[in-house]
C-alpha positions as MATLAB code, in Angstrom:
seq = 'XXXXXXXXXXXXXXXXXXXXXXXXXXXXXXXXXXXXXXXXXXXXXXXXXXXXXXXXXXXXXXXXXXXXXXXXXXXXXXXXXXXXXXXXXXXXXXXXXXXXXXXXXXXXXXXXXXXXXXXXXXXXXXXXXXXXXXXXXXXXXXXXXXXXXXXXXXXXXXXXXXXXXXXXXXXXXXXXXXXXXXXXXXXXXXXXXXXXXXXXXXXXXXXXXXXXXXXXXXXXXXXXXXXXXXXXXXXXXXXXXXXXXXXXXXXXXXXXXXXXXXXXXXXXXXXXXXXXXXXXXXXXXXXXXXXXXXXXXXXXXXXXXXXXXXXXXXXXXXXXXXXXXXXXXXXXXXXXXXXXXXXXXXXXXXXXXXXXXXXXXXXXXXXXXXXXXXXXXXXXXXXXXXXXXXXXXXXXXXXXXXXXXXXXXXXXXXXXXXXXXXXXXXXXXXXXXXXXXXXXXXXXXXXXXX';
ca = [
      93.523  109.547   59.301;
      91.160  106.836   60.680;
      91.623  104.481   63.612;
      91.316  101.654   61.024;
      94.473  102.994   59.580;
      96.700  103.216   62.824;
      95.175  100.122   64.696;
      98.190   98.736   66.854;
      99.006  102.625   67.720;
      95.594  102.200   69.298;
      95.799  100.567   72.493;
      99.269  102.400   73.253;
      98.802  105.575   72.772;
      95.361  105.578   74.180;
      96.627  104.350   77.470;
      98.757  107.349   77.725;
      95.916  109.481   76.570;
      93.863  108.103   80.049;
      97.220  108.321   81.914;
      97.730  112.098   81.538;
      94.409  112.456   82.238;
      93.549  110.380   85.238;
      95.546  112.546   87.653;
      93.137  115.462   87.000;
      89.950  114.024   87.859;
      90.865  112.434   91.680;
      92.073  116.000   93.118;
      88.874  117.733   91.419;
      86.478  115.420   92.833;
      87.296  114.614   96.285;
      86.656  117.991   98.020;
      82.904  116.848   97.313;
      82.919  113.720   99.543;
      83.060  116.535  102.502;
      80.097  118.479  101.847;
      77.317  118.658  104.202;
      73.848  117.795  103.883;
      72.469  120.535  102.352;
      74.821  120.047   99.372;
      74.045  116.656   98.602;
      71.791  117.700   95.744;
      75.079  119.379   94.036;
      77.190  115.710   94.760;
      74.609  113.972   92.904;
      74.526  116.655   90.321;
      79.034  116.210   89.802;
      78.955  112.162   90.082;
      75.958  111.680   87.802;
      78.293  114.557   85.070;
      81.419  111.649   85.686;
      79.194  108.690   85.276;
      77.561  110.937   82.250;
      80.974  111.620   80.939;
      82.256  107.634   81.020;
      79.034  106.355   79.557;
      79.120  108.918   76.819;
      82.794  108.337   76.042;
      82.071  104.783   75.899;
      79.460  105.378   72.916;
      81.234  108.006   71.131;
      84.520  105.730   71.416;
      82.381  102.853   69.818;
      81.178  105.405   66.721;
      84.697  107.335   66.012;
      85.572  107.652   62.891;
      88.994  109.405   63.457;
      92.509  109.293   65.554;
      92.544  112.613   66.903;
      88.594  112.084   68.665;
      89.630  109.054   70.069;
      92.079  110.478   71.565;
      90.149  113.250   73.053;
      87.297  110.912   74.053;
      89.963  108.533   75.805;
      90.539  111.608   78.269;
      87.382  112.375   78.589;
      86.143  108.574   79.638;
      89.358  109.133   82.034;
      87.953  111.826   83.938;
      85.056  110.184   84.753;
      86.070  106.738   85.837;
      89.230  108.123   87.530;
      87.767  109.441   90.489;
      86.514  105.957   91.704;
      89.541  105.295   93.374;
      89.078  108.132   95.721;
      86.200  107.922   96.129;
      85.905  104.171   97.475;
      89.327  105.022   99.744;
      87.395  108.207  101.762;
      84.448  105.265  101.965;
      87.147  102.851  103.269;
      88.367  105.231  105.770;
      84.509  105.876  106.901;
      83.678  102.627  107.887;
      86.927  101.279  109.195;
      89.325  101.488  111.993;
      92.867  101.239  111.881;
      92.694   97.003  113.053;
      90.627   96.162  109.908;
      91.317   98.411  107.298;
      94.267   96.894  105.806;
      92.105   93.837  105.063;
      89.203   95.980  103.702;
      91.887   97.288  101.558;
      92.658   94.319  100.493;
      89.511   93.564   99.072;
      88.528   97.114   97.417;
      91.934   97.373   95.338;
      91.388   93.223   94.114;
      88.386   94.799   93.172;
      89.879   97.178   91.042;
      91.802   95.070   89.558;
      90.013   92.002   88.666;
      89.639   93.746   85.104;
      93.505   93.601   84.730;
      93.124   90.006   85.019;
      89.998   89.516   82.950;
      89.721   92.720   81.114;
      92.582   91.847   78.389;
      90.872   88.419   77.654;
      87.180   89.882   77.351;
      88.909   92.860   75.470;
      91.242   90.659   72.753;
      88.249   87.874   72.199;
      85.964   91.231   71.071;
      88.463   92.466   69.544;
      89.408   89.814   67.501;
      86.134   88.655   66.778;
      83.564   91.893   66.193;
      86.609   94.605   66.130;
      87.699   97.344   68.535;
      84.201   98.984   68.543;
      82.549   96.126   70.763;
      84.671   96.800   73.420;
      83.189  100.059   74.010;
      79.850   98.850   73.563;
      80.762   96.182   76.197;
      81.969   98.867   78.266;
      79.104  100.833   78.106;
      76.541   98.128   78.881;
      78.599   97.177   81.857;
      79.172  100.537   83.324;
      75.553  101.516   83.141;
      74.955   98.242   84.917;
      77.263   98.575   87.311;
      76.069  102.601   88.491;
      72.474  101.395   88.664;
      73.471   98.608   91.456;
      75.812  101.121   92.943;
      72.867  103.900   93.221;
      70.617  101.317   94.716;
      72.683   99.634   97.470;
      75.709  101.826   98.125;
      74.606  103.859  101.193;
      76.222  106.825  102.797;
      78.937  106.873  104.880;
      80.421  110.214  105.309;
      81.061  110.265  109.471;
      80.025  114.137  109.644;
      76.362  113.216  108.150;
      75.374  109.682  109.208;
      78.539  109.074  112.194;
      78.798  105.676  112.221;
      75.923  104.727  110.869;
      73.340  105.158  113.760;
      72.124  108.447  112.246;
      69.962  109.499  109.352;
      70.867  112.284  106.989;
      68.060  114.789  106.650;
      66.930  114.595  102.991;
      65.620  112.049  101.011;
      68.908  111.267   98.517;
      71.015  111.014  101.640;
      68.574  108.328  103.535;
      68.020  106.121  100.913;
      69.683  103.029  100.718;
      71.463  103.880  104.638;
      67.792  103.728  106.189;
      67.213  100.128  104.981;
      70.276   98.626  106.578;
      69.079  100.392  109.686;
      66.488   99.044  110.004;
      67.980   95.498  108.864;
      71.561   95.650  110.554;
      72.117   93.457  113.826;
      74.223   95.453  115.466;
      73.579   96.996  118.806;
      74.272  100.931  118.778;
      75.722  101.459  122.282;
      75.850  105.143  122.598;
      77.947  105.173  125.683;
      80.841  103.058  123.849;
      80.102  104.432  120.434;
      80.833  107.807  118.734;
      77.365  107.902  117.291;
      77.644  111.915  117.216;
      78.432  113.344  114.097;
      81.972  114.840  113.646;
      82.539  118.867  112.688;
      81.287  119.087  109.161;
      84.172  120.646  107.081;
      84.715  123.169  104.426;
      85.773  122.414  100.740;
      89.535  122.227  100.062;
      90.209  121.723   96.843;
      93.629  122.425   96.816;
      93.877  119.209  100.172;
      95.444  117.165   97.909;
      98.175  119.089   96.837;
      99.013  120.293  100.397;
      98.743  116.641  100.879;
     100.739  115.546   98.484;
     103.558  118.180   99.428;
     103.572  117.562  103.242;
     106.850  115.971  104.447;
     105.288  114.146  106.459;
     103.726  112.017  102.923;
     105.847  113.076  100.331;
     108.935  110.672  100.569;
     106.471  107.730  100.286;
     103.772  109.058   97.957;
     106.954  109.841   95.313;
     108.636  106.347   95.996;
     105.453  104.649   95.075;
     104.776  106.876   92.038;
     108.217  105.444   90.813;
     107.506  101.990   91.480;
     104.102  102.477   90.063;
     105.231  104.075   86.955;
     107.604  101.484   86.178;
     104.953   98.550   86.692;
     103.169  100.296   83.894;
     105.775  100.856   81.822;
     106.369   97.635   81.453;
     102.744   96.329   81.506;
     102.424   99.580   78.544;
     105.117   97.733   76.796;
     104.020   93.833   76.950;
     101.726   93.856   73.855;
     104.476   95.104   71.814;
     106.923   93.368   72.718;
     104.753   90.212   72.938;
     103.446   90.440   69.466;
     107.220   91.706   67.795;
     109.251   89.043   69.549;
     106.533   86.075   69.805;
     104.221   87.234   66.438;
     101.255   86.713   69.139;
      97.818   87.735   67.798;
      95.265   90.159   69.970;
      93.554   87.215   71.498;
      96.717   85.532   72.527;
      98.123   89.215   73.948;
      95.326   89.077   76.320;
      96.185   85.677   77.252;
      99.654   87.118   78.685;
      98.045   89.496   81.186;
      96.735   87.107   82.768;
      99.376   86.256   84.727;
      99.906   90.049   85.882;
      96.157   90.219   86.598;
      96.098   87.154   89.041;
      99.079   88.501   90.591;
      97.669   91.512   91.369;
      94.786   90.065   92.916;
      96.346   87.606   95.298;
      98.670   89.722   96.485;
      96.356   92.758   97.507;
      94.290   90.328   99.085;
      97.481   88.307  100.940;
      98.776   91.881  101.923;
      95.668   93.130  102.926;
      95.531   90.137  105.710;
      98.924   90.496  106.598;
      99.102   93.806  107.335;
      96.304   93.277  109.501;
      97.937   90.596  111.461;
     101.208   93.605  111.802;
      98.779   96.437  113.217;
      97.612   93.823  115.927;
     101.372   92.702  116.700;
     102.418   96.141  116.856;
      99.800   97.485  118.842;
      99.896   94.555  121.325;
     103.299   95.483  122.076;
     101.959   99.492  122.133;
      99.437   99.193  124.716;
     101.996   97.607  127.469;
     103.074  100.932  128.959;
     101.149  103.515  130.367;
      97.309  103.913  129.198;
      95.140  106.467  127.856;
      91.892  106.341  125.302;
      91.700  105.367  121.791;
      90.904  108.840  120.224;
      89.996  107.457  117.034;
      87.760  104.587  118.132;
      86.370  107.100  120.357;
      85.970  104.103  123.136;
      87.935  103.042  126.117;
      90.276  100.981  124.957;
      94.130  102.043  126.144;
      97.488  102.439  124.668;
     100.577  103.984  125.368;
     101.314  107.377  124.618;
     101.743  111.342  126.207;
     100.472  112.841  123.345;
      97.539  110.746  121.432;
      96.642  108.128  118.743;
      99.111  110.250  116.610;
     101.917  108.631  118.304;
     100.843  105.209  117.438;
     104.123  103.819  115.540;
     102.419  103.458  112.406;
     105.537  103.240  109.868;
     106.417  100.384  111.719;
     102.595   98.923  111.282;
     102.361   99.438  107.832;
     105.713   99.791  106.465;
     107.619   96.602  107.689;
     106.740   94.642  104.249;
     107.606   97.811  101.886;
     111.313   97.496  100.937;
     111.065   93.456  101.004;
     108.285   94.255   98.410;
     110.164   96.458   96.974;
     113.615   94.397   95.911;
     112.140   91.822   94.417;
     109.568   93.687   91.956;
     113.207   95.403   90.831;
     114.731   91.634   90.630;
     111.674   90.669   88.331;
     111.341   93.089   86.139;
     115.008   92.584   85.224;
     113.971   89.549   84.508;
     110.716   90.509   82.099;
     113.034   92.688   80.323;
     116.197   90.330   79.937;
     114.064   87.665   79.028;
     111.818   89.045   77.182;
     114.581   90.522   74.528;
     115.583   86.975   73.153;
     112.605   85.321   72.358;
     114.424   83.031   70.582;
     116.383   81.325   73.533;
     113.837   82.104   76.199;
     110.442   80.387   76.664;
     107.643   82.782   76.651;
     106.595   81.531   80.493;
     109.590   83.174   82.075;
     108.823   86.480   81.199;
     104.649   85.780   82.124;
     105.875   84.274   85.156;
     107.675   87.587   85.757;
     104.917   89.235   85.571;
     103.196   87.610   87.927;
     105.560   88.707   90.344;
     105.629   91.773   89.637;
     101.571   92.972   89.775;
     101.654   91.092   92.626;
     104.450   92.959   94.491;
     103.683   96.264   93.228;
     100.449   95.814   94.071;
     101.043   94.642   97.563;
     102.993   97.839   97.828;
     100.494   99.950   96.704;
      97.879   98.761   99.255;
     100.240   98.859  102.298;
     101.026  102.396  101.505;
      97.004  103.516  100.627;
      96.147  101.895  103.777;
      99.054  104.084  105.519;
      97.988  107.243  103.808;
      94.388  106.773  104.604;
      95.592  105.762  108.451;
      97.454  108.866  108.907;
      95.042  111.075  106.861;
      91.615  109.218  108.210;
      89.306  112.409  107.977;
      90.888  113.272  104.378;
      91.232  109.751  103.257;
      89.962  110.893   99.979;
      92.383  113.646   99.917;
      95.242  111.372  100.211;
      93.901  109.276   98.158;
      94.026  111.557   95.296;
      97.293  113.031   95.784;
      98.614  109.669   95.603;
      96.804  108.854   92.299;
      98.198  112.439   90.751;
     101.660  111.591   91.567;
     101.600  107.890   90.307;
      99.580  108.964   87.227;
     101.348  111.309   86.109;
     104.684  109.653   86.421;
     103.146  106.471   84.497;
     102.131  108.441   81.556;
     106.043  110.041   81.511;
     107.590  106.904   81.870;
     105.129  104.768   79.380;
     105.745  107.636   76.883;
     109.038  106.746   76.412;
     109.717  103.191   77.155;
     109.174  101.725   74.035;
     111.441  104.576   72.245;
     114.229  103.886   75.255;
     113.806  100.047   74.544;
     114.264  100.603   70.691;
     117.407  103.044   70.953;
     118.897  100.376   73.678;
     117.358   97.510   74.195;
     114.524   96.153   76.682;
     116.894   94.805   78.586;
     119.444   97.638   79.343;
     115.929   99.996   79.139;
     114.616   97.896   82.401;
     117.352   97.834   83.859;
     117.626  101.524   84.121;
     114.337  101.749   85.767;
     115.439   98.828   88.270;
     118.197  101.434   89.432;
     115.882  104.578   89.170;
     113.477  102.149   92.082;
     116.266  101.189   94.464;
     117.293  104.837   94.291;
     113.554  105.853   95.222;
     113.715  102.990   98.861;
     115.612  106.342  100.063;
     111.897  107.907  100.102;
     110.827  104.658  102.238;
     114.009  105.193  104.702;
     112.723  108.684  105.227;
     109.475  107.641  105.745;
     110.207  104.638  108.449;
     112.995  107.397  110.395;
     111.238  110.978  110.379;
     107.479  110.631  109.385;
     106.251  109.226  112.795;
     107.926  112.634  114.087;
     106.234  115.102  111.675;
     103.376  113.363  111.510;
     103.098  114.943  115.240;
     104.059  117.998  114.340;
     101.806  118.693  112.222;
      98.602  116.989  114.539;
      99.840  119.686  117.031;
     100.067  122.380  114.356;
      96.717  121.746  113.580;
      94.824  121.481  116.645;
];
């Protein structure tokens, strides 16, 4: 059977096809932002095979005659586009400290997902007016664009190579773009104040994100934000069919509605990123009023109170405060998306856009407070926890968007939602865990490991 022949199957099951697939690619790659020098060669080698992968993907997806390679070439553009996310979260936990990051944050996940926002528009408008196959062609002009600027200005940051940017990796691959800012950068390297040394280079671990992702000390949050996570894309899996069945919207006009859910996003990464920012300082202010010692991860001179280290810096409370506030009302409106979005004919298609809104912009103002936190209490495997946080939300969106639309036709988008509502205030339990015990094995396992 052709993809002509199944076309609104297409973007559906398609999605899932990336979904299952995207939580694969994250745990594979990120051993390889911890190599050392000498097996930089090899790094370039893997993330020019991902880039190889999308690109080709792209142009087979645009020439497919049938369902079944689409499918397959869905996956395989997955695997190598996924591992972006970990990899620009271990660069966001290289050149940040704990008093910025949650504003750096901010700004790398709006980045990823500006294309929620414009990506439905630019993909409906092609859609509707060359056919499916230009948006792979878009795609693949765009992504080739895109690597060629990041190969030319993205330099390296990896702390055991270049520290914190004073030093100079030995070979050629590894010096080039990092030697221009050098030589360009205004800052002042003060090598008494600044850990310009190198850290330990490290092994490979390719199994860190699992161990990760099964430490107590992560798991209750990592598995309450896979819930909320999978939920959001449920229903964001389930908006162009419902959209089109209960309003008869075209393509074009289905793009339209993700807007809202786009901006959302957006402003509320960027909003959280700031606040969360503004928490660290409050909390720490009121952290460094008892008895003094050094910053261990700054590496300066700057005190806090503590017997132990940095490790029993109250974090949860840093980072955590805005969670189940977050969390309530993304549960409040996607009740609403689903109650209002079931009569069509007594409801005005704003309310459930407007719900939308609210919802990619609280769950993904959740999302960056709790990346931020894993990369804070993971900061030299912030790629590691990274990635076990993409395999658990992945793989719980492409179970739950498997069978939302099947739940919602046996009873109803409303009662459907509504299940999932319960399913996330039963998951703030994971949260409560978090904020009582975490802080406490957190330590535990610091002194384990040292």
């Amino acid at each position: 059977m052709t993809v002509e022949e199944r076309p609104k199957e297409l973007h559906d099951t398609s999605t899932l096809s990336q979904l299952h697939v995207s939580p694969a690619s994250p745990p594979v790659e990120q051993p390889y932002s911890i190599f050392d020098p000498r097996q930089r060669a090899l790094i370039v080698l893997i993330v020019s095979t991902a880039a190889t992968f999308f690109l080709g993907a792209c142009i087979g997806l645009a020439e497919t005659k049938n369902y079944a390679t689409l499918l397959v070439l869905r996956c395989l553009q997955s695997t190598g586009s996924a591992s972006t996310i970990a990899i620009g979260s271990g660069v966001i936990g290289d050149i940040t400290t704990r008093a910025e990051r949650g504003g750096f944050m901010g700004i790398f996940q709006a980045g990823l997902l500006a294309p929620v926002a414009v990506g439905p528009i630019i993909g409906g408008a092609l859609a509707g007016s060359l056919g499916w196959r230009a948006i792979f062609w878009f795609l693949t002009i765009y992504s080739a664009t895109f690597l060629l600027l990041l190969i030319l200005i993205l330099p390296e940051t990896l702390r055991s190579i270049v520290a914190n940017g004073s030093h100079a990796p030995s070979n050629l691959i590894g010096r080039y773009p990092l030697s221009i800012y050098q030589k360009t950068t205004k800052i002042k390297w003060d090598a008494p104040t600044d850990p310009s040394r190198p850290v330990a280079r490290k092994n490979i671990d390719v199994t860190g994100p699992l161990r990760i992702l099964f430490s107590k000390h992560a798991t209750p949050i990592i598995f309450f934000l896979a819930t909320y996570y999978a939920v959001w894309q449920m229903s964001i899996t389930a908006m162009s069919s419902l959209f089109e069945r209960g309003y008869g919207l075209g393509e074009t006009q289905i793009g339209l509605t993700f807007i809202a859910n786009g901006v959302g996003s957006i402003t509320g990464t960027l909003v959280t990123g700031k606040i969360l920012d503004i928490d660290y300082r409050r909390v720490k202010a009121k952290y460094e009023a008892g008895p003094k010692q050094p910053d261990l991860e700054k590496g300066d001179s700057v005190a806090h109170p503590t017997t132990d280290s940095e490790d029993s810096f109250p974090l949860e409370k840093a980072r955590l405060r805005l969670v189940p506030v977050l969390s309530v009302i993304q549960c409040l409106s996607i009740i609403l998306f689903g109650w209002t979005i079931q009569y069509p004919d007594h409801v005005n298609i704003a309310v459930p856009i407007v719900s939308t809104f609210i919802t990619g912009w609280t769950a993904v103002s959740t999302q960056s407070a709790i990346t931020t936190y894993l990369v804070d209490i993971f900061h030299d495997r912030s790629a590691a926890a990274t990635a076990s946080l993409n395999l658990a939300r992945c793989l719980f969106a492409a179970g739950g968007a498997s069978f939302i639309m099947p739940m919602a036709d046996a009873i109803g988008v409303g009662l459907a939602i509504t299940i999932c509502a319960i399913i996330q205030v039963l998951a703030l339990f994971g949260v409560a865990i978090q904020w009582r015990f975490a802080g406490t094995w957190r330590r535990e396992a610091e002194r384990a490991r040292k």
